Coordinates of C-alpha atoms in Angstrom, one line a residue:
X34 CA -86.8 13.0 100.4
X35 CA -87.0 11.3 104.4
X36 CA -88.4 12.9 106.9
X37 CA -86.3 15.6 108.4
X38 CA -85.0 15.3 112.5
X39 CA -85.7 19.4 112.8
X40 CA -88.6 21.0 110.7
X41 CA -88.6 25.0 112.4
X42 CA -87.4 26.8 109.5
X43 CA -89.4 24.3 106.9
X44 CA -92.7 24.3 109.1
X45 CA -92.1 28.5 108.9
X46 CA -91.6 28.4 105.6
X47 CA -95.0 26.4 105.0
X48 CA -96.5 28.5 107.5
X49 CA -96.4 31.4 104.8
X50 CA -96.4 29.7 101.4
X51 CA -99.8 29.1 99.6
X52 CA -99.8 25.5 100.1
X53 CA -100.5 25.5 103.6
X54 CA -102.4 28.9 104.0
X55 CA -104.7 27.3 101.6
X56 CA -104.7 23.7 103.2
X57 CA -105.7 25.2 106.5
X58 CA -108.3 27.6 104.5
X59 CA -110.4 24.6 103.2
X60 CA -112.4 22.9 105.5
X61 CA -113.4 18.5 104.8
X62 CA -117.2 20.1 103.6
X63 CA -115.7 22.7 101.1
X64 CA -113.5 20.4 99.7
X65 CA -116.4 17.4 99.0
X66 CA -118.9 19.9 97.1
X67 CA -116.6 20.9 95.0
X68 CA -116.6 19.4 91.4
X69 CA -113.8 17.4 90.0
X70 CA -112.6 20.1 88.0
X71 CA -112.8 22.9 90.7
X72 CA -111.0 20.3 92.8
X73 CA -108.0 19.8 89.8
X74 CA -108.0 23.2 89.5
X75 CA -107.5 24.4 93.0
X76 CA -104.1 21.9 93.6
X77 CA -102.7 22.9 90.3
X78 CA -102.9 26.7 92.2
X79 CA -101.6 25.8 95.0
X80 CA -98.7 23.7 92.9
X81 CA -97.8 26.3 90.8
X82 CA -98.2 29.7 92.8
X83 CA -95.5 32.1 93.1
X84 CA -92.9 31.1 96.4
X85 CA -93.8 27.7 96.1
X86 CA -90.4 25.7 95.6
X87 CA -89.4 22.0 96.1
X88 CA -88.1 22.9 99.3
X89 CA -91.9 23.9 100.6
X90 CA -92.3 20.0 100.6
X91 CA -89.3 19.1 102.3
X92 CA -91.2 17.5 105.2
X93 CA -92.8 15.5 103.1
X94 CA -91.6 11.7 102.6
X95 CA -91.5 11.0 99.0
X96 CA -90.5 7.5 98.5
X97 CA -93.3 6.8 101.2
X98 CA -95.9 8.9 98.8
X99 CA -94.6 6.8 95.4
X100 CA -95.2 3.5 97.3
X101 CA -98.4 4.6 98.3
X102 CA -99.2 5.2 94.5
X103 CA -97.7 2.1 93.5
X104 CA -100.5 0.3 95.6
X105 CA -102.9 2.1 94.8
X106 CA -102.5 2.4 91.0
X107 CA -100.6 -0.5 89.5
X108 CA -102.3 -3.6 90.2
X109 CA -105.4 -2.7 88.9
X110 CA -103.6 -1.1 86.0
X111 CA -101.6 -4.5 85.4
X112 CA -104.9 -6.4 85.6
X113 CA -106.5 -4.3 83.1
X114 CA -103.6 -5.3 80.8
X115 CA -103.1 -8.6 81.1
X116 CA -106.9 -9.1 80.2
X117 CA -106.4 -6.9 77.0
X118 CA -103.6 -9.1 76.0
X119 CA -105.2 -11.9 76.8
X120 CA -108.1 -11.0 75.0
X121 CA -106.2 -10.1 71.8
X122 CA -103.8 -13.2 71.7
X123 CA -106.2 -16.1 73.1
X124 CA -107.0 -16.7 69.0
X125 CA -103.6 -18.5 68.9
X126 CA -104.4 -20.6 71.2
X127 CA -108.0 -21.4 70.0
X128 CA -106.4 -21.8 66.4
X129 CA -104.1 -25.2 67.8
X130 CA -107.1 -26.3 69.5
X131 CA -109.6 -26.6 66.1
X132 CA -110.9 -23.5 65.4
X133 CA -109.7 -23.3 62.2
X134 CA -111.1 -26.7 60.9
X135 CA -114.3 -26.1 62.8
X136 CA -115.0 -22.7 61.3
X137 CA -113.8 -24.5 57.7
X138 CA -111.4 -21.5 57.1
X139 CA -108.0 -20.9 55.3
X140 CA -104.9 -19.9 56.2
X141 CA -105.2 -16.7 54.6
X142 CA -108.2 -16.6 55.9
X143 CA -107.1 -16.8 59.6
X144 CA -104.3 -14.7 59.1
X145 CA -107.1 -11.7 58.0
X146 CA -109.0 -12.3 61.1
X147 CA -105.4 -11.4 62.9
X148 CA -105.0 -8.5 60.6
X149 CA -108.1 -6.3 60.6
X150 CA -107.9 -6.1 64.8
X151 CA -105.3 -4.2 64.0
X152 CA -106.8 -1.3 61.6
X153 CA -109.7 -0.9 63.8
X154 CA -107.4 -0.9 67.0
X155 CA -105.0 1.6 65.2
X156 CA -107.7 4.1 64.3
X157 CA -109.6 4.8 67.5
X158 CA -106.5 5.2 69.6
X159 CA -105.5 9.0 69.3
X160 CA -109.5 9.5 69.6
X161 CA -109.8 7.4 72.5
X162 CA -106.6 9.1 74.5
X163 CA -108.0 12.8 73.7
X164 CA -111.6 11.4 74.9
X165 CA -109.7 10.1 78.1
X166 CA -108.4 13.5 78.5
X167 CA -111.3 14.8 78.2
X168 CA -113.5 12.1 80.3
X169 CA -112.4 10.7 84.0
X170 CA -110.3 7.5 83.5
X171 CA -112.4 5.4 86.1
X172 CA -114.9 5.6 83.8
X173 CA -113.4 5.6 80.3
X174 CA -111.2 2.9 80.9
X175 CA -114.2 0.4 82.3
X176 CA -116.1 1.5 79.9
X177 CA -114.3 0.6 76.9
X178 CA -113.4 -3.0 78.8
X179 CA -116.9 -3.7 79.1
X180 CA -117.5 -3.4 75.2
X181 CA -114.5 -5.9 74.4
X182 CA -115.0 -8.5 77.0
X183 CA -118.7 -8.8 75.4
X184 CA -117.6 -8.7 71.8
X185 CA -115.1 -11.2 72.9
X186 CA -118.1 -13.9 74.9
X187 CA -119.6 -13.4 71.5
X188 CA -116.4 -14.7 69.7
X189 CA -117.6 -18.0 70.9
X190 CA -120.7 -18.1 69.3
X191 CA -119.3 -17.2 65.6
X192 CA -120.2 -19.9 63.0
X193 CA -118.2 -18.8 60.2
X194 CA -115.0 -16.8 58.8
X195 CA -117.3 -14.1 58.3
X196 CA -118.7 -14.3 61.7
X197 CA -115.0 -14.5 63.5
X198 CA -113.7 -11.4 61.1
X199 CA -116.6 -9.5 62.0
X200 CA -116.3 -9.8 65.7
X201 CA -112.2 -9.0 65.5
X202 CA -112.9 -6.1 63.3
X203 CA -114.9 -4.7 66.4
X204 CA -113.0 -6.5 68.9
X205 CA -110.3 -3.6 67.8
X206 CA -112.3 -0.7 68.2
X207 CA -113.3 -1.6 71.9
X208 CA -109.7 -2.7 72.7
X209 CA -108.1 0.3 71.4
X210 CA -107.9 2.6 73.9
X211 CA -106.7 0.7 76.8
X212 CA -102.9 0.4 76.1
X213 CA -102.3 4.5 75.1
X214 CA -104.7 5.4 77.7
X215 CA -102.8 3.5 80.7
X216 CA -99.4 4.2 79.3
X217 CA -100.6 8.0 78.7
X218 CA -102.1 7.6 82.8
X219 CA -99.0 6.5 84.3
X220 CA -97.5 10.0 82.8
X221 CA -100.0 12.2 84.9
X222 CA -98.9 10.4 87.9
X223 CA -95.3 9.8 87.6
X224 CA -92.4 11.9 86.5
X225 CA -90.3 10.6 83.8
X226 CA -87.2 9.4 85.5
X227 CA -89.7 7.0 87.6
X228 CA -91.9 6.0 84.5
X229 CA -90.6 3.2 83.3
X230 CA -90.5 1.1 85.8
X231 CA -94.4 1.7 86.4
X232 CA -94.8 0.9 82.6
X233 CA -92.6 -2.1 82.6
X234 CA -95.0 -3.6 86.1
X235 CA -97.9 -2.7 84.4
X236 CA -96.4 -3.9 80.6
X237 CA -95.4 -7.6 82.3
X238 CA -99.1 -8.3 82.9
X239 CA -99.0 -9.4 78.8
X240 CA -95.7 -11.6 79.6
X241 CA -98.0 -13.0 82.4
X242 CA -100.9 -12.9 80.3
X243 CA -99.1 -15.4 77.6
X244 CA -98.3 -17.8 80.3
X245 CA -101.7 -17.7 81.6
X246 CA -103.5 -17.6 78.5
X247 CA -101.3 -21.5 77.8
X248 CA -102.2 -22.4 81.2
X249 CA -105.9 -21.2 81.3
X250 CA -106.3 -22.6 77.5
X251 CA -104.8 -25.8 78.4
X252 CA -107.5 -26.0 81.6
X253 CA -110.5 -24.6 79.3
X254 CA -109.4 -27.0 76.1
X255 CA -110.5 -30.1 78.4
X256 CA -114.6 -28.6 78.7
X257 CA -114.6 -29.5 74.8
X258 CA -118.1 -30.9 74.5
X259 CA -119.5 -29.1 77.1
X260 CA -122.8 -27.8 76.0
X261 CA -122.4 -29.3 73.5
X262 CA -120.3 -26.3 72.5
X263 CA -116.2 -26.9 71.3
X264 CA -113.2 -26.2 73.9
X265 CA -112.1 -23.3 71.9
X266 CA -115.3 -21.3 72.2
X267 CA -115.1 -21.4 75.6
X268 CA -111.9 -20.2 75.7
X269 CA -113.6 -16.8 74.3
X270 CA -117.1 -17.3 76.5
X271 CA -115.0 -17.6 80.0
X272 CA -111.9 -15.2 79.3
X273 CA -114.9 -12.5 78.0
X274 CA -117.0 -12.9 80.9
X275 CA -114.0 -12.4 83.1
X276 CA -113.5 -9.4 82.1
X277 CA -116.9 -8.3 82.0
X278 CA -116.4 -8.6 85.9
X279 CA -112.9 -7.1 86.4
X280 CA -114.2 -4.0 84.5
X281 CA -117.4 -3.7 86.7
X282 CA -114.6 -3.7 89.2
X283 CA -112.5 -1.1 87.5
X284 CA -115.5 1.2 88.1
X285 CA -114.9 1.4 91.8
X286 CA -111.4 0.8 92.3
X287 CA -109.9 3.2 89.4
X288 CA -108.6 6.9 90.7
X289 CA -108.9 9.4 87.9
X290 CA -106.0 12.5 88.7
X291 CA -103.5 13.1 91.6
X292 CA -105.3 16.5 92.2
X293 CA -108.6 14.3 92.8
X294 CA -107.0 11.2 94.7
X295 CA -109.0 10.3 97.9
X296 CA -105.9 8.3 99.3
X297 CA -102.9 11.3 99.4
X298 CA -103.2 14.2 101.7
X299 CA -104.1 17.4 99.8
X300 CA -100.5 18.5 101.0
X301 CA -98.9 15.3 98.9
X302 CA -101.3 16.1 95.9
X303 CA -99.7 19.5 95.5
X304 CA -96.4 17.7 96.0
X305 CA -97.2 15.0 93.0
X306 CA -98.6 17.8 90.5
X307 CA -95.8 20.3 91.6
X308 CA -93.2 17.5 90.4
X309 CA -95.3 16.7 87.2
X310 CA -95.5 20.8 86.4
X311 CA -91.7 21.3 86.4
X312 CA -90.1 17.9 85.6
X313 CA -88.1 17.9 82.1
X314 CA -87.6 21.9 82.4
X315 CA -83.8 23.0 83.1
X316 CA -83.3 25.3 86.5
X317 CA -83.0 28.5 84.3
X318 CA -86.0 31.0 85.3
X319 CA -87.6 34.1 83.8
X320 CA -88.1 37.1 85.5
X321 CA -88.1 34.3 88.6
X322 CA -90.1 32.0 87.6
X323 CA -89.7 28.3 86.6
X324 CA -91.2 27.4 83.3
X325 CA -94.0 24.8 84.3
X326 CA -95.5 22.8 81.4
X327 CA -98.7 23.7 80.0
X328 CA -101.5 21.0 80.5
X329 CA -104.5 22.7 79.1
X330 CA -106.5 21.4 75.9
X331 CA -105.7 23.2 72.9
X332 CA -106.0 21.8 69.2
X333 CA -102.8 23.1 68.2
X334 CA -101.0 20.9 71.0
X335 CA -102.8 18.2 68.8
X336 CA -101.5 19.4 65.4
X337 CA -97.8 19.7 66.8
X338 CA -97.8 16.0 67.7
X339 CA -98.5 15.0 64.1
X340 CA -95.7 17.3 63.2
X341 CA -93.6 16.2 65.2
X342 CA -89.9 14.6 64.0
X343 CA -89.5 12.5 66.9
X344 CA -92.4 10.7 66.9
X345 CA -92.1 9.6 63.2
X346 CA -88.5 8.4 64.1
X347 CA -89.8 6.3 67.2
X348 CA -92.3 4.9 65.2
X349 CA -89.8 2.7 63.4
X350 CA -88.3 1.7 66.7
X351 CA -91.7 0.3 67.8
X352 CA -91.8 -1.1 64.6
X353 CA -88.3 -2.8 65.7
X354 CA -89.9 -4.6 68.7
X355 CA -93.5 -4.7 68.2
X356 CA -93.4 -7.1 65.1
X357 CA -91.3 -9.4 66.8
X358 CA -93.8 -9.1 69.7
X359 CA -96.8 -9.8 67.7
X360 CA -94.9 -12.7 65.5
X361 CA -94.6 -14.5 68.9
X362 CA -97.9 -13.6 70.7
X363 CA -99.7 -14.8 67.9
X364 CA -98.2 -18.0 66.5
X365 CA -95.8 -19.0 69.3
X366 CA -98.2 -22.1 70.1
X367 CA -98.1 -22.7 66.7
X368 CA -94.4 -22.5 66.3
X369 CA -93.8 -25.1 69.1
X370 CA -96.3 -27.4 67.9
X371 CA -94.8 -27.2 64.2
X372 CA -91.9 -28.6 66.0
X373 CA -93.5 -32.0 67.0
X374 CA -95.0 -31.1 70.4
X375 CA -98.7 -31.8 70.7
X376 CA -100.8 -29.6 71.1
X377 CA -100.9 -29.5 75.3
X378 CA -97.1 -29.4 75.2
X379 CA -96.9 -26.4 72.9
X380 CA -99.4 -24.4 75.4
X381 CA -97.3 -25.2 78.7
X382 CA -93.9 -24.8 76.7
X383 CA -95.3 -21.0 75.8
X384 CA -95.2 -20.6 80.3
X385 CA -91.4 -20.3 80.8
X386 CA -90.9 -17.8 77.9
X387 CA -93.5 -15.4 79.0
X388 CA -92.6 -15.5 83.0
X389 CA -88.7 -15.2 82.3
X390 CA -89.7 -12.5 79.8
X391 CA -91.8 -10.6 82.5
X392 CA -89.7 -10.6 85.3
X393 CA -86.5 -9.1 82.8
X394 CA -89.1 -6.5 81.7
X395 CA -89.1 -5.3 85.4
X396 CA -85.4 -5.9 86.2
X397 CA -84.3 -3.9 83.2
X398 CA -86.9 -1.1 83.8
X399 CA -85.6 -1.0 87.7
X400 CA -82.4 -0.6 86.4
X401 CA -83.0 1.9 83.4
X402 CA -85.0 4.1 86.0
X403 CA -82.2 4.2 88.3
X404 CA -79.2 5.0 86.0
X405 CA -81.5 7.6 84.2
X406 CA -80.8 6.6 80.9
X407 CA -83.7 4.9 78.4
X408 CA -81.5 4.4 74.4
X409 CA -78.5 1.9 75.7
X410 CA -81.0 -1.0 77.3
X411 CA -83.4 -0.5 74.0
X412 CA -80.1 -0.5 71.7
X413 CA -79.0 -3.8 73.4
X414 CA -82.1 -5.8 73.8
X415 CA -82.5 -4.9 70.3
X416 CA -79.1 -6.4 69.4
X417 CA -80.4 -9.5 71.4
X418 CA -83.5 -10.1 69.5
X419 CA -81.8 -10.3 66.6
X420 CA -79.5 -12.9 68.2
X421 CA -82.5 -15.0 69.1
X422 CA -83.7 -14.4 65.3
X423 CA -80.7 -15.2 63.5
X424 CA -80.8 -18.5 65.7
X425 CA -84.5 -19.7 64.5
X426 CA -83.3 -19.1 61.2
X427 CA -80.3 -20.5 61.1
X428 CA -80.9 -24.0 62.6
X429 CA -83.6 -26.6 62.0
X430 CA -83.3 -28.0 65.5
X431 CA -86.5 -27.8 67.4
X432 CA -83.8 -27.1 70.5
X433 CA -82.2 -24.3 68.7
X434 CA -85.4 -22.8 67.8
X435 CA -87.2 -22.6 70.9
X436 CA -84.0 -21.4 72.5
X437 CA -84.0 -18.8 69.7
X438 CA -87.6 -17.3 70.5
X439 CA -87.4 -17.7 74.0
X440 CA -83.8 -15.2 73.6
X441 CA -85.7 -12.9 71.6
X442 CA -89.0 -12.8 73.8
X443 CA -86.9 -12.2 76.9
X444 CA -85.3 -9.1 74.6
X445 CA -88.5 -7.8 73.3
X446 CA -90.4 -7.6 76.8
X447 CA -88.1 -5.1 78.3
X448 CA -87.4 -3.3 75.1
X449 CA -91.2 -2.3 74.7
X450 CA -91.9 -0.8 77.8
X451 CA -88.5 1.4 77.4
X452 CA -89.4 2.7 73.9
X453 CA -92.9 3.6 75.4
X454 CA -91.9 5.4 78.1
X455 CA -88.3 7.0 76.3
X456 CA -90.9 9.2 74.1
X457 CA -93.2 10.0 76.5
X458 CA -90.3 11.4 78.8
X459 CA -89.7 14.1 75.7
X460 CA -93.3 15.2 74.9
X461 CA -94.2 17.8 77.4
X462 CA -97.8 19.1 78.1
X463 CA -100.1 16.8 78.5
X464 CA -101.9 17.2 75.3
X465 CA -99.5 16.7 73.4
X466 CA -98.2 13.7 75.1
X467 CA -101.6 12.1 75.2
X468 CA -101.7 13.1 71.2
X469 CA -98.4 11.7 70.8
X470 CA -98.2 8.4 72.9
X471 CA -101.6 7.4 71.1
X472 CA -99.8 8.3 67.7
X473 CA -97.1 6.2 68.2
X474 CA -99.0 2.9 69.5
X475 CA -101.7 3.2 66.8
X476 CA -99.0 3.6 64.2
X477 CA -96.6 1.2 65.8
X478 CA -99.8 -1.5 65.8
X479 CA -100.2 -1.6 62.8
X480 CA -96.4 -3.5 62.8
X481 CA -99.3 -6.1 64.4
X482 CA -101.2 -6.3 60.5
X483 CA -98.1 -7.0 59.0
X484 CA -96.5 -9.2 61.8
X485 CA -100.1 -11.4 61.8
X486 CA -98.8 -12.4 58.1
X487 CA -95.6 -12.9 58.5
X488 CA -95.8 -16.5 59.8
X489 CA -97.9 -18.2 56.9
X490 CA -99.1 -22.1 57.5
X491 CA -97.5 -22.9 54.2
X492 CA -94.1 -21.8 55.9
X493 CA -94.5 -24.3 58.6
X494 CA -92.1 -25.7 60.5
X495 CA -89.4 -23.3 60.4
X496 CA -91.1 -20.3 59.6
X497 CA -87.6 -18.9 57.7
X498 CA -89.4 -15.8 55.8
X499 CA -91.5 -14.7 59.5
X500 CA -88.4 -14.7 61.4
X501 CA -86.3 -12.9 58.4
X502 CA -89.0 -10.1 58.2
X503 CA -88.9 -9.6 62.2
X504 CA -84.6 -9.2 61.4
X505 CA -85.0 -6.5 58.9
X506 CA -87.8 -4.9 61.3
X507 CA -85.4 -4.9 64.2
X508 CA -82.2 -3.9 62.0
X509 CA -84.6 -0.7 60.4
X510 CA -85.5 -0.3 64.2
X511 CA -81.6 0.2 65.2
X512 CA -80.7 2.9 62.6
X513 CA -83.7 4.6 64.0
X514 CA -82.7 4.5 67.3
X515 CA -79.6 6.1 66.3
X516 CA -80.8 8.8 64.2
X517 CA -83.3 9.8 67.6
X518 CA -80.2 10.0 70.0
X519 CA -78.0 11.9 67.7
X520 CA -81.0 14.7 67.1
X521 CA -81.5 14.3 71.1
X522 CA -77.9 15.3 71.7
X523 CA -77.5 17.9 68.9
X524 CA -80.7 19.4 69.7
X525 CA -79.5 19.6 74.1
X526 CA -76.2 20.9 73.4
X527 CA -77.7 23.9 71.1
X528 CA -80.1 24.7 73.5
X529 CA -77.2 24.9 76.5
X530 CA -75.7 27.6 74.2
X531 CA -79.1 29.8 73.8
X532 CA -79.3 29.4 77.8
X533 CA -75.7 30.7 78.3
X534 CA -76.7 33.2 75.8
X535 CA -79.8 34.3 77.9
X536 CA -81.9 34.3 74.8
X537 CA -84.9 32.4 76.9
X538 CA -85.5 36.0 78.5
X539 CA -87.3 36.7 75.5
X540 CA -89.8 34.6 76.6
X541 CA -92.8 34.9 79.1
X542 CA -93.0 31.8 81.2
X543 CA -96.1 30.6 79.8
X544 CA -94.9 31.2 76.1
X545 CA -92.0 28.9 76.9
X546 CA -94.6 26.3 78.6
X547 CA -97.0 26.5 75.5
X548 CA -94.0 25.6 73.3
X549 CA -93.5 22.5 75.6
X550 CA -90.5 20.2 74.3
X551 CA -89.7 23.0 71.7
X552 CA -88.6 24.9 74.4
X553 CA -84.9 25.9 74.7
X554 CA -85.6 25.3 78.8
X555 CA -86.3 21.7 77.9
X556 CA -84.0 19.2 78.1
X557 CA -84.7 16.0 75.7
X558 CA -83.9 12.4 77.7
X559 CA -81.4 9.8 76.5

């Protein structure tokens, strides 16, 4: 909304409604000895009380106040994220560059150092995302990055299979709760026709992390021998210790809620949680009052996430893009190199893929955002991952196939954040949606276990069973896809009829916001 040239009736308006009365009634002393939660607390009052309507923040610039957040939030966010990825995926790059012979392992053997990340990583996630709920995210979020950028320095110490299987098995549980809890984050902030883009800049960090993490391991290969240590160690000692320091960073730099944020005016704070409250909700009111979304902690919001139809279905779409994603994460370097490239060829020809793949992630989400629609851009990067599939395994070409995966990465990388974000734009309450968003990525991870043996070294060059697993993956993840917008469109057009009906004014507003998506006032996005 811009700025308005004559504000008399809105400034009256304000003049009576509880926002300003109670803007005016808090002095700068009141509001710093308050607690966080007396803080939170006190906007979601003034958000929610009765006469306050969009049009009481009129005055109020809003592209301005989403730019400001963008600054504020996303870089660090982004950051956070491209050391997680980095973090998880630099093995692939230490494999080409001897820790395999070093360590005296097996293929299988490597390939179970991939998997168990992943059952670690998918079990702490729903805990970790009802713990960030629970805890402020400038300090949960650091936390946990502290613990895996010091189980990952430690990765470069390991002497054996045991030793490296041992530290990934823990490297999981630290990493687990970054990915669910930022993508969770960006939901208290943003409402969900301006999520994905947010997702998307914050998802192409691990685009840009796979080109740096070639680059950096191609740099960091060439210290083999120093300290008498081998170049892929330090490839875990320097990318660990970094983000040992970032996190110490995260500590300072990390806002927690919009009802607590130092850098919006307590007038824009009411403004961010007054669209959050009321966003996915249809115009209908009872007894004059829109249904706002319950955001208080209650087990049962828990329980109805695991029960939940839609996230079950999702799931396999995940499945769809996140096996793919893994498969090239993981063994890309590997894949090139099985081509005839050396070793330092195979990490720089990894850099293209991963920046053309990150800047489409943002394009697409831009684009997704602005039309309001999430299914038809996930439906046809899908379609084009299989494209780049059906080329690797078609051909024997070294060409073919690297145009092959870099058609499928530059698929894949949009399509994730858009699946993220599609499901959280139908879970309402924040509970819930926390519950739910970790459900879905700890599930959907475990497409990581399966993807990590996909591509076995007795498959090498061409890899023909790993990419014709990822097909069926994305093929199973298309029918699902289907089967969600058909329920989605069944389930709107019944709930238009109850509201023509009038049956919602059987309802109290807060029974209608406790039943969240369930809700005939909630409208499911396509």
């Amino acid at each position: 909304m811009s700025e308005k040239p004559s504000h008399e009736r809105v400034s009256r308006d304000l003049d009576e409604s509880p926002v300003r009365k109670a803007s005016v009634s808090h002095s700068i002393s009141s509001r710093v000895s308050k607690s966080k939660a007396e803080e939170i607390a006190r906007i979601d009052k003034l958000a929610t009380a009765p006469g306050v309507t969009l049009e009481s923040f009129a005055h109020l610039d809003e592209k301005k106040i989403l730019r400001k957040m963008d600054w504020h939030l996303i870089p660090m966010l982004a950051l956070l994220y491209l050391l997680s990825f980095l973090d998880r995926g630099n093995i692939g790059n230490a494999k080409i560059e001897g820790l395999v012979e070093t360590l005296g392992m097996s293929g299988a053997q490597y390939n179970w150092c991939l998997t168990v990340f992943f059952f670690t990583y998918a079990a702490f996630e729903v805990p970790s995302n009802l713990l960030l709920k629970k805890l402020r995210p400038s300090i949960w979020l650091p936390t946990i990055m502290v613990a895996w950028g010091i189980v990952m320095t430690l990765m470069g110490i390991v002497q054996n299979y045991h030793g490296l299987l041992i530290a990934r098995i823990f490297l999981g549980v630290t990493e687990a709760g970054l990915f669910p809890g930022v993508a969770y984050y960006i939901t208290m902030w943003y409402c969900r026709h301006e999520a994905q883009f947010r997702q998307a800049l914050f998802f192409s960090a691990a685009s840009v992390a796979g080109a740096f993490s070639g680059l950096l391991a191609f740099g960091i290969a060439h210290m083999d021998g120093v300290g008498n240590l081998e170049g892929w160690r330090w490839i875990f000692i320097l990318e660990g210790i970094l983000t040992v320091v970032v996190a110490t960073l995260a500590y300072f730099t990390l806002y927690d809620f919009p009802e607590t944020a130092s850098f919006l005016t307590e007038e824009e704070r009411a403004f961010i949680v007054f669209r959050l409250k009321y966003q996915g909700a249809s115009n209908e009111t009872v007894n004059g009052i829109r249904v706002a979304q319950d955001d208080t902690f209650q087990w049962k919001f828990v329980k109805s996430a695991f029960l939940d139809w839609q996230i079950w279905t999702s799931i396999w779409v995940y499945w769809g893009i996140v096996c793919p994603l893994y498969g090239i994460s993981l063994f890309l370097p590997s894949i090139i190199r099985g081509l005839g490239y050396t070793s330092s060829t195979a990490q720089l020809l990894t850099v293209p893929i991963y920046i053309t793949a990150s800047v489409l992630a943002v394009a697409v989400a831009w684009w997704s955002d602005r039309v309001g629609k999430r299914y038809p851009f996930i439906l046809v990067c899908l379609c084009i991952m299989a494209v780049g599939f059906i080329m690797c395994v078609a051909s024997a070409t070294p060409g073919v196939i690297y145009a092959g995966v870099f058609i499928a990465a530059c698929a894949l990388y949009p399509a994730f954040p858009g699946n993220i974000t599609w499901l959280s734009n139908n879970l309402a309450g924040s509970t819930k949606r926390a519950t739910g968003q970790a459900i879905q990525i700890a599930v959907g991870n475990l497409a990581g276990a399966m993807a990590s043996n996909f591509y076995r070294a007795e498959d090498a060059p061409r890899y023909i069973l790993g990419h014709a697993l990822e097909l069926g993956f994305i093929g199973a993840g298309i029918l699902a896809l289907i089967v969600l917008v058909f329920n989605y469109k069944r389930i709107n057009a019944k709930r238009e009829r109850q509201l023509a009906e009038g049956a919602h004014n059987g309802y109290t507003p807060e029974e209608l916001g406790e039943l969240g998506d369930r809700s005939m006032t909630f409208k499911y996005f396509l």
